[in-house]
Short mmCIF file of C-alpha atoms and ligand atoms in Angstrom, two decimals:
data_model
loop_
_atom_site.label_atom_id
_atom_site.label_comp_id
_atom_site.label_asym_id
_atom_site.label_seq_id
_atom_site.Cartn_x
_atom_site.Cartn_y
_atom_site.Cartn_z
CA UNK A 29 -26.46 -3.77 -25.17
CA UNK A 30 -23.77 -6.57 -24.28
CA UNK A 31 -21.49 -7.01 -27.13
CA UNK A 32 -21.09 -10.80 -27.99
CA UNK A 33 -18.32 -12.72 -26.73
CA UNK A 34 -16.53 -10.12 -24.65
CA UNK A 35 -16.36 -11.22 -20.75
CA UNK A 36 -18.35 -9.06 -18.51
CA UNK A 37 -16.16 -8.21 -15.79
CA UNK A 38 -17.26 -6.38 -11.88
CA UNK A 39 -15.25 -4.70 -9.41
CA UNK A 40 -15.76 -5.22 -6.12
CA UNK A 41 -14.58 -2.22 -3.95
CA UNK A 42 -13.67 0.81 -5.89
CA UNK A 43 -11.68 2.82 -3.30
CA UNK A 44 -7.70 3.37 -4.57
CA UNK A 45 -6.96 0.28 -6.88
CA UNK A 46 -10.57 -0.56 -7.90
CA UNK A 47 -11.41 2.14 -10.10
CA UNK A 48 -7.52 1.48 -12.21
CA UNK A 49 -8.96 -2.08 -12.63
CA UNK A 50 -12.23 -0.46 -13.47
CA UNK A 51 -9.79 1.71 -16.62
CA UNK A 52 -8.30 -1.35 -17.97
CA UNK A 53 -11.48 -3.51 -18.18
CA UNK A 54 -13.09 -0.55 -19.99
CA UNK A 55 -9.75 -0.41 -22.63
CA UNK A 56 -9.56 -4.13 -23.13
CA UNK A 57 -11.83 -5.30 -26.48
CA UNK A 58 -12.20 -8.60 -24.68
CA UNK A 59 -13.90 -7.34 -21.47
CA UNK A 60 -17.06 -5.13 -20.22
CA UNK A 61 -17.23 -3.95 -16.96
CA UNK A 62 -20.89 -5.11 -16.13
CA UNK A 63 -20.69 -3.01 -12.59
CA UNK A 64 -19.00 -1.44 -9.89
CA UNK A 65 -19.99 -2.64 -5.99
CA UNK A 66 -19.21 -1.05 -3.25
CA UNK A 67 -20.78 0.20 0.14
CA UNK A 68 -20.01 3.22 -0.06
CA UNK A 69 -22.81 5.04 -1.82
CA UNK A 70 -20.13 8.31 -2.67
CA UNK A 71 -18.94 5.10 -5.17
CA UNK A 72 -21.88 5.24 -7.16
CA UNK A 73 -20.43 8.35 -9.05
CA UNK A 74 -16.98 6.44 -9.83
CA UNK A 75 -19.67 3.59 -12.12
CA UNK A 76 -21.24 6.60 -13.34
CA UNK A 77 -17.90 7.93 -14.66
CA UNK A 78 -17.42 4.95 -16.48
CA UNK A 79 -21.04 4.14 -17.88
CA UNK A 80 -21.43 1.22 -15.73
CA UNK A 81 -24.00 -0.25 -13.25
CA UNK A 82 -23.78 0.29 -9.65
CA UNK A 83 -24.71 -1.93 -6.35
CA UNK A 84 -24.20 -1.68 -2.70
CA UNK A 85 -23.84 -5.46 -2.52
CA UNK A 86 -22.94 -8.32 -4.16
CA UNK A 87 -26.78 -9.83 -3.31
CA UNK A 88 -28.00 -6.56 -4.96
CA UNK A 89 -25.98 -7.29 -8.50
CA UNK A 90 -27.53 -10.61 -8.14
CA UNK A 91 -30.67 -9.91 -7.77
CA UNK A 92 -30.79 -7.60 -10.85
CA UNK A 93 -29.52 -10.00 -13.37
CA UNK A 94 -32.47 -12.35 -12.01
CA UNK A 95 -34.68 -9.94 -12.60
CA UNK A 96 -33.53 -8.72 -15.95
CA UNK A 97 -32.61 -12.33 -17.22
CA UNK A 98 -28.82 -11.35 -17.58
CA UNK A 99 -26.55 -14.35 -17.18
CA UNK A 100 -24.25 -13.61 -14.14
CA UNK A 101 -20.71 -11.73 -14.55
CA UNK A 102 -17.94 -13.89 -15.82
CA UNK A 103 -15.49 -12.24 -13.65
CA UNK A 104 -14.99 -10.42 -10.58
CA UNK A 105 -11.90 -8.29 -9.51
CA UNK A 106 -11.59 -8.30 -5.56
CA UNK A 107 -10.54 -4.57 -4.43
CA UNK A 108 -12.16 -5.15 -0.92
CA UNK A 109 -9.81 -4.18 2.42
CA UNK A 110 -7.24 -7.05 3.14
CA UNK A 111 -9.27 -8.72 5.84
CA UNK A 112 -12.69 -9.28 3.18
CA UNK A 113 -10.92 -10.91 0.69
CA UNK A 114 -12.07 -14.05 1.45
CA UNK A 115 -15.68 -13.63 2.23
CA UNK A 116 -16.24 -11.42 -0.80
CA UNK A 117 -14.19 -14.44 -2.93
CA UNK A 118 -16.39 -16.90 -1.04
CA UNK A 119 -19.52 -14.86 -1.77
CA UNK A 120 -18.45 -14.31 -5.76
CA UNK A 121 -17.28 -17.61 -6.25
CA UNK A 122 -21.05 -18.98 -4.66
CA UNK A 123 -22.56 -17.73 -7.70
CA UNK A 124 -19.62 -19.82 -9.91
CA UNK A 125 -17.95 -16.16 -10.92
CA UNK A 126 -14.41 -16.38 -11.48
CA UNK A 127 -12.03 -14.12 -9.29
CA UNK A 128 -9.09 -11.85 -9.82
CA UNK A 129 -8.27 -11.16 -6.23
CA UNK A 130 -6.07 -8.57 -5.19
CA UNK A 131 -3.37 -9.64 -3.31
CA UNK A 132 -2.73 -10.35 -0.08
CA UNK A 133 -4.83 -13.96 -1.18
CA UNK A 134 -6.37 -13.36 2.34
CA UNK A 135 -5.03 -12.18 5.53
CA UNK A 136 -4.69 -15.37 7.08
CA UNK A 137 -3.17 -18.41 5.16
CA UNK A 138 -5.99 -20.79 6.94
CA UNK A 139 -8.99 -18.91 5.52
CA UNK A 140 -6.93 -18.74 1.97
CA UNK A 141 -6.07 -22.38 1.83
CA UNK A 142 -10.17 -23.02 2.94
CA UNK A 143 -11.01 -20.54 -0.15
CA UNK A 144 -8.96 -22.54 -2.33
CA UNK A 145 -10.97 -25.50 -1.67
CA UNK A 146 -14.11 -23.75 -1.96
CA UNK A 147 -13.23 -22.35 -5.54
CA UNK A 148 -12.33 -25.90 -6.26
CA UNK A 149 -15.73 -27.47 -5.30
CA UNK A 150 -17.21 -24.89 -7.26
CA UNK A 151 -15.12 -24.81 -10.25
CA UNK A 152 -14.16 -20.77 -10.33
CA UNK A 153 -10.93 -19.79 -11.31
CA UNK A 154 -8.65 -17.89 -9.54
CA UNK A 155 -5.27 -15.66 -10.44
CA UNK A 156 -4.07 -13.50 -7.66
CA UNK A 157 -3.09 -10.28 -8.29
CA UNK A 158 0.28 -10.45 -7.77
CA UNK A 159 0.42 -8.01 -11.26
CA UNK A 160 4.45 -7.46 -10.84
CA UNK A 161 4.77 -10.49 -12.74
CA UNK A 162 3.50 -8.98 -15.55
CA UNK A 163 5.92 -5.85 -15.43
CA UNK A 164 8.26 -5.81 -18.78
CA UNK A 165 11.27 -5.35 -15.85
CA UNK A 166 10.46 -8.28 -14.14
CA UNK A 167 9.84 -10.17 -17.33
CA UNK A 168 13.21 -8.97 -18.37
CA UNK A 169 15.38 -9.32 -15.41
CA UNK A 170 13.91 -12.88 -14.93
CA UNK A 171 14.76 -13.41 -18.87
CA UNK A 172 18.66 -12.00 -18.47
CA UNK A 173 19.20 -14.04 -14.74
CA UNK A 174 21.52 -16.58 -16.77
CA UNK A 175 23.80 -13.96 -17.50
CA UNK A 176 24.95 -13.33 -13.68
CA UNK A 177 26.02 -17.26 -13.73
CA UNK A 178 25.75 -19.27 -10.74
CA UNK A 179 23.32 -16.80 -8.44
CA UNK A 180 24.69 -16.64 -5.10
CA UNK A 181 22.76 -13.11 -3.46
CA UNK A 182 20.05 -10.79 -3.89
CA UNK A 183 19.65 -7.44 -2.61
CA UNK A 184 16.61 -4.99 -2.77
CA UNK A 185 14.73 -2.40 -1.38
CA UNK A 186 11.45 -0.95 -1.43
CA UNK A 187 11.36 2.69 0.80
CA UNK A 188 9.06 5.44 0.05
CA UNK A 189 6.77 7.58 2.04
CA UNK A 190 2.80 7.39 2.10
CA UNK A 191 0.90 10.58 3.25
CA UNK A 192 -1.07 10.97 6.11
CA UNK A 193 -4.46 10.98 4.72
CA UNK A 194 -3.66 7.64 2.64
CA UNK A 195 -4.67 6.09 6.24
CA UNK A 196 -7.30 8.37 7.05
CA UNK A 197 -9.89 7.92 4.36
CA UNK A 198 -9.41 4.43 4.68
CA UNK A 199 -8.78 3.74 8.92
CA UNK A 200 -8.26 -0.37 7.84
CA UNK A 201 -4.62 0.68 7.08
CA UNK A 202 -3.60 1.55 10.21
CA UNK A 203 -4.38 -1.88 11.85
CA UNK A 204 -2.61 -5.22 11.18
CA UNK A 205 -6.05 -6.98 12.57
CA UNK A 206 -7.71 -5.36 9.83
CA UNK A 207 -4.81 -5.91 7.17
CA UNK A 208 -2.96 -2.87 7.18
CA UNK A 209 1.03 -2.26 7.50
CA UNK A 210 3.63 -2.12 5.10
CA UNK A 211 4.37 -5.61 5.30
CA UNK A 212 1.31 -7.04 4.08
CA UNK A 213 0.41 -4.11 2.00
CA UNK A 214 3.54 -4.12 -0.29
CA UNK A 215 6.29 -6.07 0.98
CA UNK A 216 4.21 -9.42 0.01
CA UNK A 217 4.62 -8.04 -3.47
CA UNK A 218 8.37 -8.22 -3.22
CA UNK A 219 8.50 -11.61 -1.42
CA UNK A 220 6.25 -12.90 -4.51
CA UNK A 221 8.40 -11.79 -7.06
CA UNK A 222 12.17 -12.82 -5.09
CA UNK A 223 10.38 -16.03 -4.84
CA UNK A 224 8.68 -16.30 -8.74
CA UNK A 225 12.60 -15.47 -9.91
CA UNK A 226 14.41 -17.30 -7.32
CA UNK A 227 12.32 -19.97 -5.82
CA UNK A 228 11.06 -20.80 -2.36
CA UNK A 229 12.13 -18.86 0.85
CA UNK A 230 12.92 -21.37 3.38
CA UNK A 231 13.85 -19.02 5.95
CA UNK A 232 13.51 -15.50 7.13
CA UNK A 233 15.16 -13.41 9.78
CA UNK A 234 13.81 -9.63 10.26
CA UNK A 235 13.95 -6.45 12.31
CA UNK A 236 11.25 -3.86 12.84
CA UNK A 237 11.93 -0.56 11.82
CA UNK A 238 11.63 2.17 14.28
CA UNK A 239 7.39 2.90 14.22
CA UNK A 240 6.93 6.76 13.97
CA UNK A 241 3.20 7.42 13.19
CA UNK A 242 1.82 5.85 16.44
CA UNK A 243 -0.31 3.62 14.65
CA UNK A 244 -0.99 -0.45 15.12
CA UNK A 245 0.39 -0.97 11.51
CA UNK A 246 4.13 -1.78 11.07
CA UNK A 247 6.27 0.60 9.14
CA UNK A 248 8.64 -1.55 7.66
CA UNK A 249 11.54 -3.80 8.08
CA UNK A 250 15.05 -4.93 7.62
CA UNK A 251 15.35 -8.78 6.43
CA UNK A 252 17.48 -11.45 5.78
CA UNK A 253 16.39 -14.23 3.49
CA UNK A 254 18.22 -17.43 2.83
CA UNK A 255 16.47 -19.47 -0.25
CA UNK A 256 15.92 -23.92 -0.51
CA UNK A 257 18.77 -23.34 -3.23
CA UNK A 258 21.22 -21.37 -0.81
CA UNK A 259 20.77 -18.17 -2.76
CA UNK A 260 21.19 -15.69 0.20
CA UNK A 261 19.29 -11.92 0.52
CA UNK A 262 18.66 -8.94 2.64
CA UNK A 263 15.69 -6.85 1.56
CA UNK A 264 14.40 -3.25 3.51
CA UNK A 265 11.01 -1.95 3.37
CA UNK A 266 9.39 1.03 4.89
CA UNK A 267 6.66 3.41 3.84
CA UNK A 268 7.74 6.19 6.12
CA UNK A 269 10.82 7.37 4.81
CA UNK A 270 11.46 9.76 1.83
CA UNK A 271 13.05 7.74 -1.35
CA UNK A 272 12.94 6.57 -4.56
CA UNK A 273 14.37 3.82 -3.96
CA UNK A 274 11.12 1.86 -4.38
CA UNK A 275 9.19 -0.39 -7.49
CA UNK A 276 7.03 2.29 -8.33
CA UNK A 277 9.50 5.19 -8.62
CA UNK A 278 11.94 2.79 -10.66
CA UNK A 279 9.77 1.63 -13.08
CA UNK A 280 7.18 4.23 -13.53
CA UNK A 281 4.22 1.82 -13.47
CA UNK A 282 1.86 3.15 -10.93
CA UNK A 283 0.64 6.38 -12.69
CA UNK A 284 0.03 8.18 -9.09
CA UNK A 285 3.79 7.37 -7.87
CA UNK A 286 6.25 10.15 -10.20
CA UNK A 287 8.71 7.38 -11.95
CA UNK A 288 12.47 8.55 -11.15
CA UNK A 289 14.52 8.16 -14.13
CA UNK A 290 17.91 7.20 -14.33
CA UNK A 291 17.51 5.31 -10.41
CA UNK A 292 19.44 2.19 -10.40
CA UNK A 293 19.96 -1.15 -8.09
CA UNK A 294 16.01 -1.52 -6.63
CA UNK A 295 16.75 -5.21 -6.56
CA UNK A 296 20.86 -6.32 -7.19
CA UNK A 297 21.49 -10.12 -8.61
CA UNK A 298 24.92 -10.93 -7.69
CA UNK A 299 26.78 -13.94 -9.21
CA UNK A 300 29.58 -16.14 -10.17
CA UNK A 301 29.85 -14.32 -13.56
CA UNK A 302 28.40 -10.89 -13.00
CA UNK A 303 25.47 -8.61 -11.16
CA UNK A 304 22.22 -8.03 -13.01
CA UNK A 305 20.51 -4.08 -11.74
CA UNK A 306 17.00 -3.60 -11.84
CA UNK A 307 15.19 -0.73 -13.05
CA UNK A 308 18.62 0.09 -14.77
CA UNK A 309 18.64 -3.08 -16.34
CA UNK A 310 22.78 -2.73 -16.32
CA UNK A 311 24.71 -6.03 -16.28
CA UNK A 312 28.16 -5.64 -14.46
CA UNK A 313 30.19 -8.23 -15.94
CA UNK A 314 34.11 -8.75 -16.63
CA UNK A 315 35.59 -10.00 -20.14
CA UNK A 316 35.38 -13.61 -21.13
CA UNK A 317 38.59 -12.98 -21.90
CA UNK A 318 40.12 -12.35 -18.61
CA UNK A 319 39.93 -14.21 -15.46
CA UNK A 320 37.30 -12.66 -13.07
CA UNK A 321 39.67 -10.26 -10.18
CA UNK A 322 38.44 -7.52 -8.45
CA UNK A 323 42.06 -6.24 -10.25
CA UNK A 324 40.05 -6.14 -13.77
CA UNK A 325 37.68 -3.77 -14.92
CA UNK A 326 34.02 -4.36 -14.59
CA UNK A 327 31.97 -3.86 -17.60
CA UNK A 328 28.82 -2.38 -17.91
CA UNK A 329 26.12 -3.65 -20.84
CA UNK A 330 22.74 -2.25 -20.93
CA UNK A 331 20.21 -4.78 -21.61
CA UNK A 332 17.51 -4.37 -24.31
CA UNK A 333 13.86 -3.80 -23.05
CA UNK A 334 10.74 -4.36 -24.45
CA UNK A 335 7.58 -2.34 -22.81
CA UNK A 336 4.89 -3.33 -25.14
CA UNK A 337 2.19 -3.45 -22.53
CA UNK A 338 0.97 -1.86 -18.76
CA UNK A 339 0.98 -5.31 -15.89
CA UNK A 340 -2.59 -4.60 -15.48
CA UNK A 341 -3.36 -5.27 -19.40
CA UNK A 342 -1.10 -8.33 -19.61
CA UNK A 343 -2.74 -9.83 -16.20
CA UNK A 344 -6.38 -8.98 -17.04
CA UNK A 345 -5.41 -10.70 -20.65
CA UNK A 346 -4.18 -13.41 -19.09
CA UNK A 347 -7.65 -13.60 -16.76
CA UNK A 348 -9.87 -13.21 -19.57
CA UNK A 349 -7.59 -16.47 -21.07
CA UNK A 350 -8.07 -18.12 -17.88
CA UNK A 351 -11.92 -17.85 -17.95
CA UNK A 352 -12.16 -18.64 -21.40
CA UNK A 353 -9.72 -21.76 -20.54
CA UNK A 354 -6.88 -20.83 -23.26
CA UNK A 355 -4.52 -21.33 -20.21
CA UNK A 356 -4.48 -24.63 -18.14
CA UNK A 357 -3.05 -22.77 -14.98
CA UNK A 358 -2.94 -19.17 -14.01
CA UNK A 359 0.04 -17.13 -14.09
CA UNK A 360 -0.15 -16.74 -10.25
CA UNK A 361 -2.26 -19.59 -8.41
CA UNK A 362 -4.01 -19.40 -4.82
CA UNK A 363 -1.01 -21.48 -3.31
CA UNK A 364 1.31 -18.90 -5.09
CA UNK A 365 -0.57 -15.87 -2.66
CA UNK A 366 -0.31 -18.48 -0.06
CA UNK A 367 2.93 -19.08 -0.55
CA UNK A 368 3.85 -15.20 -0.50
CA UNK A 369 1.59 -14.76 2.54
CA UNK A 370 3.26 -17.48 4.98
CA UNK A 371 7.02 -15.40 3.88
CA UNK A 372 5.10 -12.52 5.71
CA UNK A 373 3.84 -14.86 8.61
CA UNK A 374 7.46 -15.89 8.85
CA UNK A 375 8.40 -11.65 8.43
CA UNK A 376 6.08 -11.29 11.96
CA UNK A 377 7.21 -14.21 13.81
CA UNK A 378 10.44 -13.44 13.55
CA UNK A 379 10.06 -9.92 14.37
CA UNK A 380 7.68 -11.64 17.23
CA UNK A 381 10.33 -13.62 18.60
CA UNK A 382 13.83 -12.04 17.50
CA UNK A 383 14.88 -15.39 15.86
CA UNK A 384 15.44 -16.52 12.49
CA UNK A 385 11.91 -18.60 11.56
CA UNK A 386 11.39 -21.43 8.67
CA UNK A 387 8.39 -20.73 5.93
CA UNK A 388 6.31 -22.93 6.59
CA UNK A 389 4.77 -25.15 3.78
CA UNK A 390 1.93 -24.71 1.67
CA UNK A 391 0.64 -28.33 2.00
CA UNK A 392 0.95 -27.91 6.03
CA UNK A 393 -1.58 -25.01 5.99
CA UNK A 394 -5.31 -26.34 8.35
CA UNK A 395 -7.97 -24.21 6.38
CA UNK A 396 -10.17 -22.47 8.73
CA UNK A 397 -13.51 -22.25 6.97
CA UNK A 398 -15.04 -19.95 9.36
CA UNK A 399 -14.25 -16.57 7.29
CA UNK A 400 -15.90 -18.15 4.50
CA UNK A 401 -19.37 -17.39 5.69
CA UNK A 402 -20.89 -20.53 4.00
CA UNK A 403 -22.49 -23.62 4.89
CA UNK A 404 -19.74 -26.16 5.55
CA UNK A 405 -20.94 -29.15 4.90
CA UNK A 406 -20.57 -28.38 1.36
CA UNK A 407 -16.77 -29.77 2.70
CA UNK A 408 -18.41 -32.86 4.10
N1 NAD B 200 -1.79 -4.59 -6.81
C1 NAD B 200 -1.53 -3.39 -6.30
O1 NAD B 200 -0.55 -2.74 -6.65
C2 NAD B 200 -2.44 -2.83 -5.25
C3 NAD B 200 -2.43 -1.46 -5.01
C4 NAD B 200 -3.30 -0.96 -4.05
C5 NAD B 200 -4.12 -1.82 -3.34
N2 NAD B 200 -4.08 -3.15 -3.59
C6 NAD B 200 -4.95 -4.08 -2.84
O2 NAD B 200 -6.29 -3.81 -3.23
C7 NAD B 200 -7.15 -3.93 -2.11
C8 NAD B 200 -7.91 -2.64 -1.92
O3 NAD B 200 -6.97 -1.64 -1.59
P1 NAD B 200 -7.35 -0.11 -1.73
O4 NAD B 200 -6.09 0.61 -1.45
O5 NAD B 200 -8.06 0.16 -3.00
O6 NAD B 200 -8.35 0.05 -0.50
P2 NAD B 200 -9.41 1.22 -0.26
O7 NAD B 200 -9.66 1.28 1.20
O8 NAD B 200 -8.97 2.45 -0.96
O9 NAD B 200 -10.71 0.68 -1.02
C9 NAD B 200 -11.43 -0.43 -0.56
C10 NAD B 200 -12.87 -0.25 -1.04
O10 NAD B 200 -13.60 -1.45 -0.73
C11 NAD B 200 -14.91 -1.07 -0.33
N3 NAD B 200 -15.54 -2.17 0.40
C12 NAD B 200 -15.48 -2.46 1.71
N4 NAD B 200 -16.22 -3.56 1.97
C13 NAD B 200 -16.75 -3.97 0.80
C14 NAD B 200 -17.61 -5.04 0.42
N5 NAD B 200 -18.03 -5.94 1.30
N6 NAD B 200 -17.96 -5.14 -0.87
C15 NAD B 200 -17.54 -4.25 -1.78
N7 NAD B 200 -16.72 -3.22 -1.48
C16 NAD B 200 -16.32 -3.08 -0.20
C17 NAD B 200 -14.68 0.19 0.50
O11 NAD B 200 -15.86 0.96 0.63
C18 NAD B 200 -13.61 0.88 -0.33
O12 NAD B 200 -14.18 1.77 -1.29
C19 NAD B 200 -6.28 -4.30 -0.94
O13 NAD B 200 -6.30 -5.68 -0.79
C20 NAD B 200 -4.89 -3.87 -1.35
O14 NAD B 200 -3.88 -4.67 -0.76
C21 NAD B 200 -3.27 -3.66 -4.54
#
């Protein structure tokens, strides 16, 4: 029995992150989850687990709401490897179902920016799951940036190790072709939020780390980022090494990564009139009182936070407003993934070439409507 005027909600691969999105659409009063899809018929005891309907295919949900005379899902959440996201979109978003698609938007910025026509033609919303907007710490470190001053650098790190069976029960990790590495995998998440705090990169400069499990898939990297607004960074990423110096382990908000406590300076906001730390949330700053000298004491004030809710609450809220149209705009737009995904483009060029390389703009970006796997001339 479908309860009135909650959303009815799929997921669309249910391997790691799927069946957490699953969790939160079953907690949330606004939202059903309608079914789980996936492949993989070992899936089909993850719906069971949560009450819920389960197809091989898109087509095959499809077909049973013909049959039974069930109005189509409202929403989708894309959980599919990094190199479906668009065709599953493009498939969804054919039968006018809005999409919460995990990020990276796509793994190529051409078949993202043809996507984002396609939703357009077919009116279908889309928010990318860039969730780490929603995090309280974010929320609160991008509230409290007016307190360092005038921002002139940014520092951060994200470094942990993933086990060797993470890439063996699913082999599309190990491949950039297929949308594995480190870089697309998590430092895009990073490169969203430097650039949702401190606005657009214009130009990257990075270094490989040293590649130790003999995959295809990169390992990390060292970068240097220089902002439009001359705010300057360097930022290193690996998921080979052992630390906690990483999102996760800082803020305690993935419940399969142990949160650290007490681990300070994950990201580092240095300016004119002090240095905001994040997870800490410590602001380093000297008294108005006194002129600023490295020969006077530095101050430390804790700032106040408020956790009242999980990311994945506050962004499937915020989807279920977007469907419903209580929000003109979504809290993280196609050319916001985009945007995030041509930083990493710049990330492997200049690893590519050893030279510093510009971001190129969203607006410059030839969709390539091949991956779409529709008829075109709906473009025509
Ligand atoms: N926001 C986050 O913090 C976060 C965390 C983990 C993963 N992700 C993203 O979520 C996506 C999935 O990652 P994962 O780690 O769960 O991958 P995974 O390999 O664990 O799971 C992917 C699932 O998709 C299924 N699948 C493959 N083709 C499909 C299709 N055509 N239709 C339906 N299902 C299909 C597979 O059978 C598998 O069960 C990736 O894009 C990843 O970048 C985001």
């Amino acid at each position: 029995m479908i309860a009135p005027n909650t959303l009815q909600i799929i997921v669309v691969g249910a391997g790691l992150i799927g069946p957490r999105h699953a969790f939160h659409i079953t907690q949330n009063p606004q939202t059903e989850l309608f079914a789980i899809i996936d492949p993989n018929p070992n899936t089909a005891s993850i719906a069971e687990s949560f009450t819920t309907l389960y197809f091989p295919t898109i087509e095959k949900c499809m077909e049973y709401c013909t049959t039974n005379g069930i109005a189509c899902p409202d929403g989708a959440v894309v959980c599919v490897p990094n190199h479906l996201h668009v065709s599953v979109s493009a498939e969804l978003a054919s039968y006018g179902i809005h999409l919460l698609v995990e990020k990276p938007i796509g793994s190529t910025v051409e078949e993202a920016k043809a996507l984002k026509q396609y939703c357009a033609i077919k009116n279908v919303k889309v928010l990318v799951g860039h969730h780490r907007r929603f995090n309280p710490y974010i929320m609160c470190t991008k509230n409290n940036l007016h307190r360092v001053g005038e921002i002139v650098a940014v520092q951060g790190s994200w470094m942990l190790s993933k086990p060797q069976d993470y890439f063996d029960v699913s082999p599309w990790r190990k491949d950039t072709v297929t949308g594995g590495g480190v870089l697309l995998i998590n430092l895009i998440h990073d490169l969203d939020l430097l650039q949702y705090m401190f606005g657009k990169i214009q130009r990257i400069y990075a270094e490989l780390l040293p590649q130790k499990r003999g995959h295809k898939a990169d390992e990390g990297a060292a970068l240097t980022i220089k902002f439009e607004n001359g705010i300057t960074g360097t930022f290193i990423c690996s998921d080979n090494v052992v630390s906690p110096f990483n999102f996760e382990a800082g803020t305690g908000e993935n419940p399969t990564i142990p949160k650290h406590n007490d681990i300070s300076g994950i990201y580092r906001i240095f300016g004119s009139k002090g240095t905001l730390s994040m997870p800490d949330l410590t602001l380093f700053h000297q008294s108005k009182h006194v002129e600023s000298s490295w020969t006077n004491p530095v101050i430390e004030s804790p700032i106040e936070i408020d956790i009242e809710k999980l990311p994945f609450d506050s962004q499937l809220d915020h989807f279920v407003d977007l469907i419903r149209e209580n929000v003109d705009s979504p809290f993280c737009s196609i050319d916001d993934g985009i945007s995030a995904l041509l930083c990493i483009d710049a990330v492997m060029k200049s690893i590519e070439s050893g030279m510093p390389v510009q971001v190129a703009d969203v607006k410059s970006i030839v969709p390539d409507y091949e991956k779409l796997g529709i008829d075109k001339s709906i473009f025509n």
